[in-house]
XYZ file of C-alpha atoms in Angstrom:
610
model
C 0.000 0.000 0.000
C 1.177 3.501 -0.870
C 0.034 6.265 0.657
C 0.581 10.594 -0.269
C 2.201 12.190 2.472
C -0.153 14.026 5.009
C -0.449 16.298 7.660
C -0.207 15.173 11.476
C -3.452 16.549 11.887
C -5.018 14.527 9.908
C -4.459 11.926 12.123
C -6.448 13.313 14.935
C -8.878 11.045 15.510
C -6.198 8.431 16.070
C -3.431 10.184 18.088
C -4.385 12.587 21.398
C -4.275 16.264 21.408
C -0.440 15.840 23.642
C 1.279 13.856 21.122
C 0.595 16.237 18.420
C 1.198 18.795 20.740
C 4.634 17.276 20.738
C 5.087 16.567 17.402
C 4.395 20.141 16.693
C 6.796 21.693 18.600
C 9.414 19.174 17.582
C 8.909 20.716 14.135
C 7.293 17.575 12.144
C 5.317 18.931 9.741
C 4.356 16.148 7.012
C 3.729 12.715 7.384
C 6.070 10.683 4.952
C 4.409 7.745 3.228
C 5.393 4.662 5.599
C 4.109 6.869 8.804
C 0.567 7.649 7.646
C -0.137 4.071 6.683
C 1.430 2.277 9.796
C 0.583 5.074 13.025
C -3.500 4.344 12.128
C -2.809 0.636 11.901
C -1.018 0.447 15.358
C -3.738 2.761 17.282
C -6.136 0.220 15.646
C -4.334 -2.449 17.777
C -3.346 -4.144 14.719
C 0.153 -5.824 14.169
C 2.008 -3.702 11.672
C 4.889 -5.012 8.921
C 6.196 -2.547 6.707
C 8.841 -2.155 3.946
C 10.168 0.904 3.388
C 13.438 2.546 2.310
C 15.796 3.698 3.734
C 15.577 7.536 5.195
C 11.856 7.132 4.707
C 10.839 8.185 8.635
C 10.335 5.015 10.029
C 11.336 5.929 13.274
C 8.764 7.795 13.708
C 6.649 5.396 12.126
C 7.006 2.910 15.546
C 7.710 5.723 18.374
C 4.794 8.123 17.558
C 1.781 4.875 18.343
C 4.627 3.730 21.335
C 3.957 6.501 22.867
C 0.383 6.932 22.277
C -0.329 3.641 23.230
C 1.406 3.762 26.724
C -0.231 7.611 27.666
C -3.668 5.570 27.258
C -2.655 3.331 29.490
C -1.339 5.675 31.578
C -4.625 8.027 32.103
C -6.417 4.865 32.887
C -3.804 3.154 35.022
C -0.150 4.985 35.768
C 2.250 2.443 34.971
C 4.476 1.069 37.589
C 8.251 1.922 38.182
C 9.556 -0.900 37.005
C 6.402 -1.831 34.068
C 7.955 -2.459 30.445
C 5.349 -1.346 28.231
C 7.457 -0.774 25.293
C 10.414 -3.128 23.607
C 12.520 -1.646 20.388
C 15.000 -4.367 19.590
C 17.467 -2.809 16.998
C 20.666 -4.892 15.101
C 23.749 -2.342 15.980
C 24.279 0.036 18.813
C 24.552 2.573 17.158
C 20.302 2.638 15.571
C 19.508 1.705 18.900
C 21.124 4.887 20.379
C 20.004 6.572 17.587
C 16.456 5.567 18.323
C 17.097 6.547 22.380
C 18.135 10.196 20.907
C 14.898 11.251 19.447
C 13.333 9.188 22.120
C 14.599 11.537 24.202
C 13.341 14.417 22.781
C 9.538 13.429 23.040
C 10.693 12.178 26.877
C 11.428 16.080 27.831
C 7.906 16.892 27.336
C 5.887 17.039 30.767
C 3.600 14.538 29.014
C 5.717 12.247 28.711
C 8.013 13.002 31.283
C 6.522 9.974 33.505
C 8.138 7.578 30.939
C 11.605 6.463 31.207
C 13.443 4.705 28.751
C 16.518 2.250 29.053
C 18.908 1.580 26.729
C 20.766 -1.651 27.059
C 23.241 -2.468 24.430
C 26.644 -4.002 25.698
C 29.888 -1.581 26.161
C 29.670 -2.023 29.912
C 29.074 -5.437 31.928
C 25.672 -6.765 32.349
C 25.777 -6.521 35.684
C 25.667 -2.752 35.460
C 22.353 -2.964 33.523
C 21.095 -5.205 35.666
C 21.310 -2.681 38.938
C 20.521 0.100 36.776
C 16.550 -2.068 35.937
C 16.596 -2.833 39.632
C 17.315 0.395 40.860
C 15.849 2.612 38.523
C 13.289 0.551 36.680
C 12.182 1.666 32.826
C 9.022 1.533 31.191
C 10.512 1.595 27.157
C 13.274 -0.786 26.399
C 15.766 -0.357 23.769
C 18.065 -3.369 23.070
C 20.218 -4.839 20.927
C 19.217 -8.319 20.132
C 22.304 -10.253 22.477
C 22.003 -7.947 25.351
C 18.426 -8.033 25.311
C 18.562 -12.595 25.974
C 20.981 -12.080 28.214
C 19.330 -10.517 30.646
C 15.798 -12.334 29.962
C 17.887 -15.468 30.770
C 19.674 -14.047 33.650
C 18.336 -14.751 37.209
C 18.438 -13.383 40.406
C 16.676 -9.857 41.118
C 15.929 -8.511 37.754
C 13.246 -11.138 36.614
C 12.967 -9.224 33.415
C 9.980 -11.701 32.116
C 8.086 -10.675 35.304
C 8.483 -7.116 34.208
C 6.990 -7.257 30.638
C 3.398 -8.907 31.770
C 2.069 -5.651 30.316
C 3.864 -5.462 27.257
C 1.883 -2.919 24.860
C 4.071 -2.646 21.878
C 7.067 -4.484 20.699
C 9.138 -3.680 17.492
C 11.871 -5.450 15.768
C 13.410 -2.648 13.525
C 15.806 -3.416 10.777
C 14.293 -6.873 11.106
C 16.038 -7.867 7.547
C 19.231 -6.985 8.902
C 18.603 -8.569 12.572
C 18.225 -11.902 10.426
C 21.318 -11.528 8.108
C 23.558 -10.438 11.094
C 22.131 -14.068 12.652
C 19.675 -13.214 14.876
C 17.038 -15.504 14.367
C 17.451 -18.001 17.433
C 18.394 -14.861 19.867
C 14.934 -13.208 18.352
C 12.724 -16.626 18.981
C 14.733 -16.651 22.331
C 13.257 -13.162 23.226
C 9.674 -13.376 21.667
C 9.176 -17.049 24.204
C 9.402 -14.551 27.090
C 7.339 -11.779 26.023
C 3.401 -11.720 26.530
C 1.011 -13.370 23.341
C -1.264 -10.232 23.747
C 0.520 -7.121 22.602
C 1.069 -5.645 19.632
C 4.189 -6.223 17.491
C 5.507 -3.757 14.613
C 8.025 -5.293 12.334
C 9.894 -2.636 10.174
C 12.402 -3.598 7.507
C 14.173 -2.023 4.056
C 13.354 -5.695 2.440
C 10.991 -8.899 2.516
C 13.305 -11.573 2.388
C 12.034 -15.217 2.843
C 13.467 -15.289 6.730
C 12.154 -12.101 6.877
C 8.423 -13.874 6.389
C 8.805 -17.100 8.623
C 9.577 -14.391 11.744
C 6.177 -12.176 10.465
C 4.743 -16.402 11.107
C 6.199 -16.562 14.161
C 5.774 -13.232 16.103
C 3.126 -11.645 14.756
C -0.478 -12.345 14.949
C -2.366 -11.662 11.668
C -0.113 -8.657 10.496
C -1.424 -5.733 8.004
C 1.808 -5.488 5.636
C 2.291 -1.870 4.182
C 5.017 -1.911 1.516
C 5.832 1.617 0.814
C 7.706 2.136 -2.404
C 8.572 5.817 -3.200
C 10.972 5.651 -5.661
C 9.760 3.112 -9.004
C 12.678 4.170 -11.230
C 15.616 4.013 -8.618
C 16.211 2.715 -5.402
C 18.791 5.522 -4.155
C 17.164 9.268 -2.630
C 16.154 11.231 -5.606
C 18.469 13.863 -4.831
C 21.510 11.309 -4.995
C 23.966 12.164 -7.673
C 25.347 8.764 -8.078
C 29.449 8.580 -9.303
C 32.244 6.232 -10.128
C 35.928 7.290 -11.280
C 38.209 4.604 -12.868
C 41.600 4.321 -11.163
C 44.667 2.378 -11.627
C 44.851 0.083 -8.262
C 48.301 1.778 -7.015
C 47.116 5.529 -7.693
C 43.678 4.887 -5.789
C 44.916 6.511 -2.202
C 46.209 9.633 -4.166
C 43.078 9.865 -5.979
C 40.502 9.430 -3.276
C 42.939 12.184 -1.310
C 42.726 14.471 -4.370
C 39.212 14.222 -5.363
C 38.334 15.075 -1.262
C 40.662 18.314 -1.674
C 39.427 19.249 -5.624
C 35.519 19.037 -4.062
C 36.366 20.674 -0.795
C 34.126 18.164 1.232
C 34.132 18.845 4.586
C 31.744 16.188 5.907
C 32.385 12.311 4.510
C 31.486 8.936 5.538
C 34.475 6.639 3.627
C 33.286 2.799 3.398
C 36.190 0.357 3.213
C 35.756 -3.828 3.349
C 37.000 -4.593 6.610
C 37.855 -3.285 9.819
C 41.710 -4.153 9.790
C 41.355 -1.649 6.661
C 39.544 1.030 8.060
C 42.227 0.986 11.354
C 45.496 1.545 9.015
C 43.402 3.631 6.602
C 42.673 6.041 9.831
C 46.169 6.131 11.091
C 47.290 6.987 7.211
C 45.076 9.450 6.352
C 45.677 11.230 9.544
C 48.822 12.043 8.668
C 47.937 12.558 4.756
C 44.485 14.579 5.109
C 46.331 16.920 8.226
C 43.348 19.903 7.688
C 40.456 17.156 8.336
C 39.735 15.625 11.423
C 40.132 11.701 10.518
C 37.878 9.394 12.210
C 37.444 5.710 12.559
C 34.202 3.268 13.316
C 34.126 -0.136 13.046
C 32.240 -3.750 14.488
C 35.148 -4.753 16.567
C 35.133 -1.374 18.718
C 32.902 -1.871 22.070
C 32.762 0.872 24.096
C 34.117 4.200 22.446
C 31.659 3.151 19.112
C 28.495 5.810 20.391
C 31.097 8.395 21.365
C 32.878 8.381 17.867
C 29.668 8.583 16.147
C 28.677 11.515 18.504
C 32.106 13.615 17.209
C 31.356 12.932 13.760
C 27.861 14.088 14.035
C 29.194 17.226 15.756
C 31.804 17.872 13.719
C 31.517 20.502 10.814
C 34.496 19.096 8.871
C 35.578 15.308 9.353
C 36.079 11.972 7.585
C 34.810 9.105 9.145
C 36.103 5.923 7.714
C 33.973 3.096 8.441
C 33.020 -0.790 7.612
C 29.240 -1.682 6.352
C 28.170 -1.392 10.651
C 27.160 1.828 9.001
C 25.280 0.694 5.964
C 22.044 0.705 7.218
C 19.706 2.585 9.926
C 21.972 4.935 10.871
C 20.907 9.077 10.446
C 23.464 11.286 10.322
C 22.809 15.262 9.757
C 24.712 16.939 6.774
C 26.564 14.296 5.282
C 28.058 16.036 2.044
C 29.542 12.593 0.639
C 29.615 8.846 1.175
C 32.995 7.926 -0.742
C 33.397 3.770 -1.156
C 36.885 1.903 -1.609
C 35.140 -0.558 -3.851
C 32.188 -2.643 -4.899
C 30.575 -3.642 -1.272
C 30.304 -7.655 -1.044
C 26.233 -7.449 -2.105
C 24.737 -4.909 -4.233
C 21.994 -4.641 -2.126
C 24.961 -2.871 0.248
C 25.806 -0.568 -1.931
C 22.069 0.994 -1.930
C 22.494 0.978 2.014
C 25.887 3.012 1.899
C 25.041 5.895 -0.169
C 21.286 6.753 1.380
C 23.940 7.957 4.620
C 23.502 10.783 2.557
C 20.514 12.680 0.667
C 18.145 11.840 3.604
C 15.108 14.016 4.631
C 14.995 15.942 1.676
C 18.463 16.943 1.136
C 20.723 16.830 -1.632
C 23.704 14.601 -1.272
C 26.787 13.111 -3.836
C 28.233 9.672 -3.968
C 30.974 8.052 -5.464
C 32.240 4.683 -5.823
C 36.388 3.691 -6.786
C 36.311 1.031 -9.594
C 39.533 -0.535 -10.799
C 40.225 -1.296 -14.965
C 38.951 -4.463 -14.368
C 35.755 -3.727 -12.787
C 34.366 -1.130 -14.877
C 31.319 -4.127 -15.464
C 30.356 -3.328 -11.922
C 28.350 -0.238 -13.558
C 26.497 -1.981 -15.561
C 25.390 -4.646 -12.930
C 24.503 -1.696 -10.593
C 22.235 -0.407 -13.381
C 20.077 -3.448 -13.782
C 20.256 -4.771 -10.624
C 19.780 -2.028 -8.378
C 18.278 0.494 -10.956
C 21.122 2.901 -9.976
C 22.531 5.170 -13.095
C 26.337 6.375 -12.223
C 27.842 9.289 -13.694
C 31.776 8.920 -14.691
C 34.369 11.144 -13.270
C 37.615 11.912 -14.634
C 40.744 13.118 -12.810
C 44.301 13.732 -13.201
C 46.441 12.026 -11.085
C 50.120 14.321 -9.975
C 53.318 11.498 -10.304
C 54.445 13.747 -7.516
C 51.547 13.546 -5.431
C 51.760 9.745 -6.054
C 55.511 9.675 -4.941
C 55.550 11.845 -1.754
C 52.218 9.811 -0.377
C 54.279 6.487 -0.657
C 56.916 8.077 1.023
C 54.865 9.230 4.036
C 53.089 5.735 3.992
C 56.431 4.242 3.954
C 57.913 6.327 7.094
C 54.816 5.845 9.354
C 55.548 1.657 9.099
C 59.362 2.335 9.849
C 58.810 4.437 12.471
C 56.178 2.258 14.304
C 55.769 -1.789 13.644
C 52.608 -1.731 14.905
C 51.462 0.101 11.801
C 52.991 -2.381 9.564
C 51.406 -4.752 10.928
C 48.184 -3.427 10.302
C 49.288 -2.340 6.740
C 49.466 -5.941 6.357
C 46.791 -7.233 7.958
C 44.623 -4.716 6.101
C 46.005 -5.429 2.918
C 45.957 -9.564 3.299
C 41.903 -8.801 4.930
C 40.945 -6.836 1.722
C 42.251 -9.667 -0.866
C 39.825 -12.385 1.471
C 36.819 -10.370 1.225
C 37.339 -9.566 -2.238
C 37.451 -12.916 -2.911
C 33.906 -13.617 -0.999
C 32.507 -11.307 -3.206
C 28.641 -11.915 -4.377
C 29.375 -10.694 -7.684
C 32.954 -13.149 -8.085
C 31.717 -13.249 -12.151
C 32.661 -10.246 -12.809
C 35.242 -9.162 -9.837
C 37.268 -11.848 -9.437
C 40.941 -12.104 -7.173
C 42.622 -13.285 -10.321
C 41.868 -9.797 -12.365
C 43.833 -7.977 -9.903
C 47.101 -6.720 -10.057
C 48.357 -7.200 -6.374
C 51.764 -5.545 -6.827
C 50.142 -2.419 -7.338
C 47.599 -2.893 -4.865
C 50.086 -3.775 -2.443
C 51.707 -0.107 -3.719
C 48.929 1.568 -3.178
C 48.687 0.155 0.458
C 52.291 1.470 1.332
C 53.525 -2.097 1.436
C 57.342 -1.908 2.657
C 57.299 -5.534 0.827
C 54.877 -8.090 -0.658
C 53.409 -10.259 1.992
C 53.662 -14.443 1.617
C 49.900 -15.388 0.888
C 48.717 -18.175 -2.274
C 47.592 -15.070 -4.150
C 51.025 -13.630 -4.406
C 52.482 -14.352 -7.916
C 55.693 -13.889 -8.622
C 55.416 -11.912 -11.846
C 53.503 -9.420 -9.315
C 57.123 -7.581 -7.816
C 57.332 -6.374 -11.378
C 54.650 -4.124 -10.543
C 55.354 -3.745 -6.466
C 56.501 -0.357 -6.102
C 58.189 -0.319 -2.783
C 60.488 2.138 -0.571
C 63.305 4.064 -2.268
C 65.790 2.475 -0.139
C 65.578 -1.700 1.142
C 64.354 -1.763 4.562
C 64.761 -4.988 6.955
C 61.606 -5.855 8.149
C 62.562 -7.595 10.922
C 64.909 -4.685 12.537
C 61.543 -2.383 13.026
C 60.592 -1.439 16.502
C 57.687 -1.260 18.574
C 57.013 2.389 19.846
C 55.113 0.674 22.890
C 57.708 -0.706 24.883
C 55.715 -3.864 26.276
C 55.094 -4.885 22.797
C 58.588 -4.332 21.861
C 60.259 -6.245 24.657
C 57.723 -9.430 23.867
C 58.766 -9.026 20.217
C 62.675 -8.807 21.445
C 61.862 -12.140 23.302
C 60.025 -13.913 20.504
C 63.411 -13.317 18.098
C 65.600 -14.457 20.546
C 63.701 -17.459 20.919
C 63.179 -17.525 16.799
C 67.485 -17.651 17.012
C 67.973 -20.201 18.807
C 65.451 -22.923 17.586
C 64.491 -21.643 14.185
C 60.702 -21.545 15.773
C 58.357 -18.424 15.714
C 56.614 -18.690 19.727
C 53.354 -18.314 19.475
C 52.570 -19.204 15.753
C 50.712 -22.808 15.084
C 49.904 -24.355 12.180
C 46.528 -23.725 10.429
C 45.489 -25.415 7.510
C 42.915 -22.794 6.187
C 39.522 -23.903 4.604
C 39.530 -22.949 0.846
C 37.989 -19.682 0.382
C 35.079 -20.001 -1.036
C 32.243 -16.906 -2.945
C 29.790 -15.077 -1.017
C 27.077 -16.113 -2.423
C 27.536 -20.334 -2.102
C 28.654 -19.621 1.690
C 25.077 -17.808 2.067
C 23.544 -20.612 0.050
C 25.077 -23.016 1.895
C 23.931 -21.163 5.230
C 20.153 -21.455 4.370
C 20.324 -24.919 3.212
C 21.440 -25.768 7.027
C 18.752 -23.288 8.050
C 15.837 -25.103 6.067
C 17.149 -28.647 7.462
C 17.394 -27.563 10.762
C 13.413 -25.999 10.994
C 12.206 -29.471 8.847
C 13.639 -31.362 12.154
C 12.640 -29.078 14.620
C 8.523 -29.451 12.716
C 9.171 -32.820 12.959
C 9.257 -32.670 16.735
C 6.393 -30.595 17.227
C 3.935 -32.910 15.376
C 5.736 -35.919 17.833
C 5.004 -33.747 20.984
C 1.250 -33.057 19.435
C 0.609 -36.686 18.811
C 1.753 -37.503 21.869
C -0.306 -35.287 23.991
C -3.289 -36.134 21.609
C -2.706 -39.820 22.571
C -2.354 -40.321 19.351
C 0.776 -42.762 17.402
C 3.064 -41.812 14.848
C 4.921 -43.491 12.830
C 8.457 -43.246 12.987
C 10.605 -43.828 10.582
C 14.118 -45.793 10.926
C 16.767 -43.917 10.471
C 19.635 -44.505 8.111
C 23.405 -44.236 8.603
C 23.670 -41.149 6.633
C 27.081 -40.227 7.821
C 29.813 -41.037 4.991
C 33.565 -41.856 6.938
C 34.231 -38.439 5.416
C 31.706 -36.996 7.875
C 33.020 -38.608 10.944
C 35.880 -37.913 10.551
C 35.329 -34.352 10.089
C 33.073 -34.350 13.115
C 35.934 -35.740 15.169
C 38.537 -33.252 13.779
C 36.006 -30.815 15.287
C 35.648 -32.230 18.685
C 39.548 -31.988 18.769
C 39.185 -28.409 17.982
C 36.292 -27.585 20.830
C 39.461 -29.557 23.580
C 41.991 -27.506 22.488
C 40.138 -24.248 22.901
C 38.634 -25.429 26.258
C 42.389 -26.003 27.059
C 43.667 -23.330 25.346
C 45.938 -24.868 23.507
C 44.518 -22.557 19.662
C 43.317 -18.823 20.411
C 39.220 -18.305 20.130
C 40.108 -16.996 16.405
C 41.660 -19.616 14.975
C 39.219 -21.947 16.420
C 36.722 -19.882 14.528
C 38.926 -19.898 11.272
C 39.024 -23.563 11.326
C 35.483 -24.103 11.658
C 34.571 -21.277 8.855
C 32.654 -19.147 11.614
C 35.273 -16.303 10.257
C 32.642 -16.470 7.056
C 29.502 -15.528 9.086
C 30.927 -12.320 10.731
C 32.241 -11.216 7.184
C 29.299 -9.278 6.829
C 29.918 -6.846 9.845
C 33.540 -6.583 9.315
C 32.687 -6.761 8.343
């Protein structure tokens, strides 16, 4: 359903003379589309699943009935200190403190100043959140998913299933991206403890098939609204849409020059991983010195809200990011969202560049394609019914030399940074090769001597893609450099590294290094494919059960059917290898990474990392 946008007085009859009391002052004018179908759906008491784009209001779409649902309540019966009436569980920390912010601003209101909200979302222990319920109680919960089972499951004195008896409203927001991140047990988990009679709104950018089953499981009888307000393209209409063709080893000199040439003060930069985005942010601090360079990625914990807060502050910074940032995320004045290359899914890219153009406001982005991928245009064009403009520009030799240079002296002067240098380089190759679209950007097209130029590479690292005929094109430091005669500026890591060559020296043995045999890399899209297949095989089983349990309290036989040695000696001995695995890490004899490398669970956080 598709609705004009409206007034907030035309919904009147729905919503009390308070709330748009509130929602005047705040300065909402206009209903967009997904708002004026979904608010008169919710004060209906009906459960509520829309698709909608992204930037298209639906915040406001779920906190608007929240809170008109809970002041009923309230003038009937005042709820209770420590009464949940109210559950928004949101994928990343940083929607769900988005979501507390302009929570926040309808909480200030004496109306709704007998509310208070609670937002629980990892960073600190859980033990803090759980005194903070006890002692201050909350009558809205915001939560990521994790957090939010932790603490149902947790006993002692919180008794957080005790506490949401009353539950009016509960919303799963990004519920698309709840499911892709891997959500779906924690979110059956959670919807076992909440109350059968309350209303549920599901709000998502897609309908995917998982997407569906959890509309089956947690809500009752849902009214979908599918708002589409864009038929010929699936970016903001005020999106100008750009790519520039670059030669791999020139593309940090380029994306450096085209940021001065435009004068953009405000940028979101996308890269593939986070090992990338923390050497890109020590770089370009020294390389972009009149722009305040900042960094965001999945594997920060606590200083992730506080980073976000500078950036949305700031007047004139780069914040250089993984795809945590894709999606949900609304940040004011956003000039450009610049991207290192193709994301792994197209349906990514869309995410990325509707940072910017949101609310009404214009907004540029533009995309870093290598010789080989120019395709990637194309694809874009039919797949996601985005139309990219080209951009030409000249790349200075000199420019080119004196940023390998700096590059250079940063990993000399500090190990650490070579390290990451590496580690970012050797990261970007993996998820390249993971990439949905493998057809047409494939690992084998790419010239890694250059890339490994462009990275500031003091030499090529030892990895199966490594060619030889690649240190043709390697373009290293004027002068040799030994490697293994760089320092440590931190002293602790210097004296362990002193310690580990001794050892090296006397029995030819790197401490700490095991052997890994590493799983074969394998595409994107036949992981994924792979990934539902065990999905669909798991839920046959678990239907299987139920009817058992059914029969069985109906009195009533089934048959069942003899089972047959399926397992191949293939199988057990695989399933062996992985019990030996589960000792050693109980014993820590392998680190918690490598046990995940070795069982591929390194290919199920790609997507955060990234």
């Amino acid at each position: 359903m598709s609705r004009p946008s409206a007034k907030w007085t035309d919904l009147s009859p729905a919503l009390s003379a308070p709330v748009l009391e509130v929602i005047d002052s705040l300065g909402f004018k206009k209903m967009t589309p997904v708002q004026a179908a979904s608010i008169p759906l919710f004060m209906s008491y009906k459960d509520v699943a829309a698709e909608a784009v992204t930037g298209s209001g639906k915040t406001l779409a779920f906190l608007v009935p929240l809170l008109e649902l809970l002041l009923k309540r309230q003038q009937n019966e005042p709820w209770k200190k420590h009464e949940i009436g109210a559950v928004i569980v949101s994928p990343t920390r940083e929607l769900a403190s988005q979501i507390h912010d302009v929570l926040s601003e309808f909480l200030t209101h004496k109306h709704f100043s007998c509310f208070r909200q609670k937002t629980l979302i990892g960073g600190n222990s859980v033990e803090e959140d759980v005194a903070s319920i006890v002692k201050e109680g909350a009558n809205i919960i915001i939560a990521t998913p994790g957090r939010l089972q932790d603490l149902f499951e947790r006993k002692g004195d919180l008794k957080l299933a005790a506490k949401v008896k009353n539950l009016e409203l509960l919303v799963l927001d990004e519920a698309d991206r709840l499911l892709d991140m891997g959500f779906e047990a924690t979110i059956n988990t959670i919807l076992a403890y909440l109350p059968r009679q309350r209303r549920t709104g599901l709000f998502s950018a897609t309908q995917t098939k998982e997407v569906k089953d959890l509309m089956r499981a947690g809500l009752r009888n849902p009214v979908l609204v599918s708002v589409r307000e864009k038929a010929t393209s699936s970016t903001p209409k005020l999106l100008q849409n750009y790519y520039i063709i670059v030669e791999p080893d020139k593309k940090l000199v380029a994306l450096l020059e085209f940021i001065r040439e435009r004068n953009i003060k405000k940028a979101m930069i996308f890269f593939p991983t986070c090992a990338c985005v923390e050497y890109w942010s020590i770089a370009m601090t020294d390389l972009a010195v009149s722009t305040q360079v900042l960094a965001l990625h999945g594997k920060m914990k606590s200083q992730r809200n506080q980073i976000l807060r500078t950036f949305r502050d700031a007047d004139n910074a780069l914040l250089l990011c993984t795809d945590l940032l894709a999606r949900g995320v609304d940040i004011p004045e956003v000039d450009w969202v610049l991207q290192w290359d193709p994301p792994s899914n197209a349906a990514a890219f869309v995410h990325r560049v509707g940072r910017t153009a949101r609310q009404g406001c214009e907004g540029n982005a533009l995309i870093m394609l290598l010789p080989t991928e120019d395709a990637y245009v194309n694809f874009l064009e039919r797949n996601q019914k985005v139309s990219l403009k080209q951009i030409s520009l000249e790349i200075n030799e000199h420019n080119l030399s004196e940023t390998l240079k700096t590059l250079h002296h940063l990993q000399v002067k500090d190990r650490a940074t070579f390290d990451k240098a590496n580690r970012a380089f050797v990261s970007h190759i993996q998820a390249y090769s993971k990439h949905e679209c493998n057809l047409i950007l494939r690992v084998k097209d790419l010239d890694l001597g250059k890339m490994a130029t462009c990275y500031g590479l003091l030499q090529l690292p030892r990895m199966p893609e490594m060619k030889q005929h690649f240190k043709e094109t390697f373009r290293g430091p004027e002068n040799a450099v030994d490697v293994w005669k760089l320092s440590y500026k931190d002293k602790q890591k210097q004296a362990s590294f002193q310690e580990k060559m001794k050892i090296y020296a006397e029995t030819g043995e790197w401490k700490g290094k095991k052997k890994i045999i590493r799983k074969k890399s394998i595409p994107w899209e036949m992981a994924n494919k792979a990934r539902d297949e065990k999905k669909e095989n798991r839920k046959k089983r678990k239907e299987i059960k139920q009817k058992r349990k059914l029969a069985n309290e109906a009195g009533e036989a089934m048959p069942i059917k003899k089972k047959r040695n399926k397992f191949s000696q293939e199988d057990l001995e695989e399933l062996a290898n992985d019990i030996r695995l589960l000792k050693k890490v109980k014993k820590k004899k392998i680190t918690e990474e490598e046990y995940d490398d070795e069982m591929g669970l390194e290919d199920d956080k790609m997507e955060e990392s990234d």
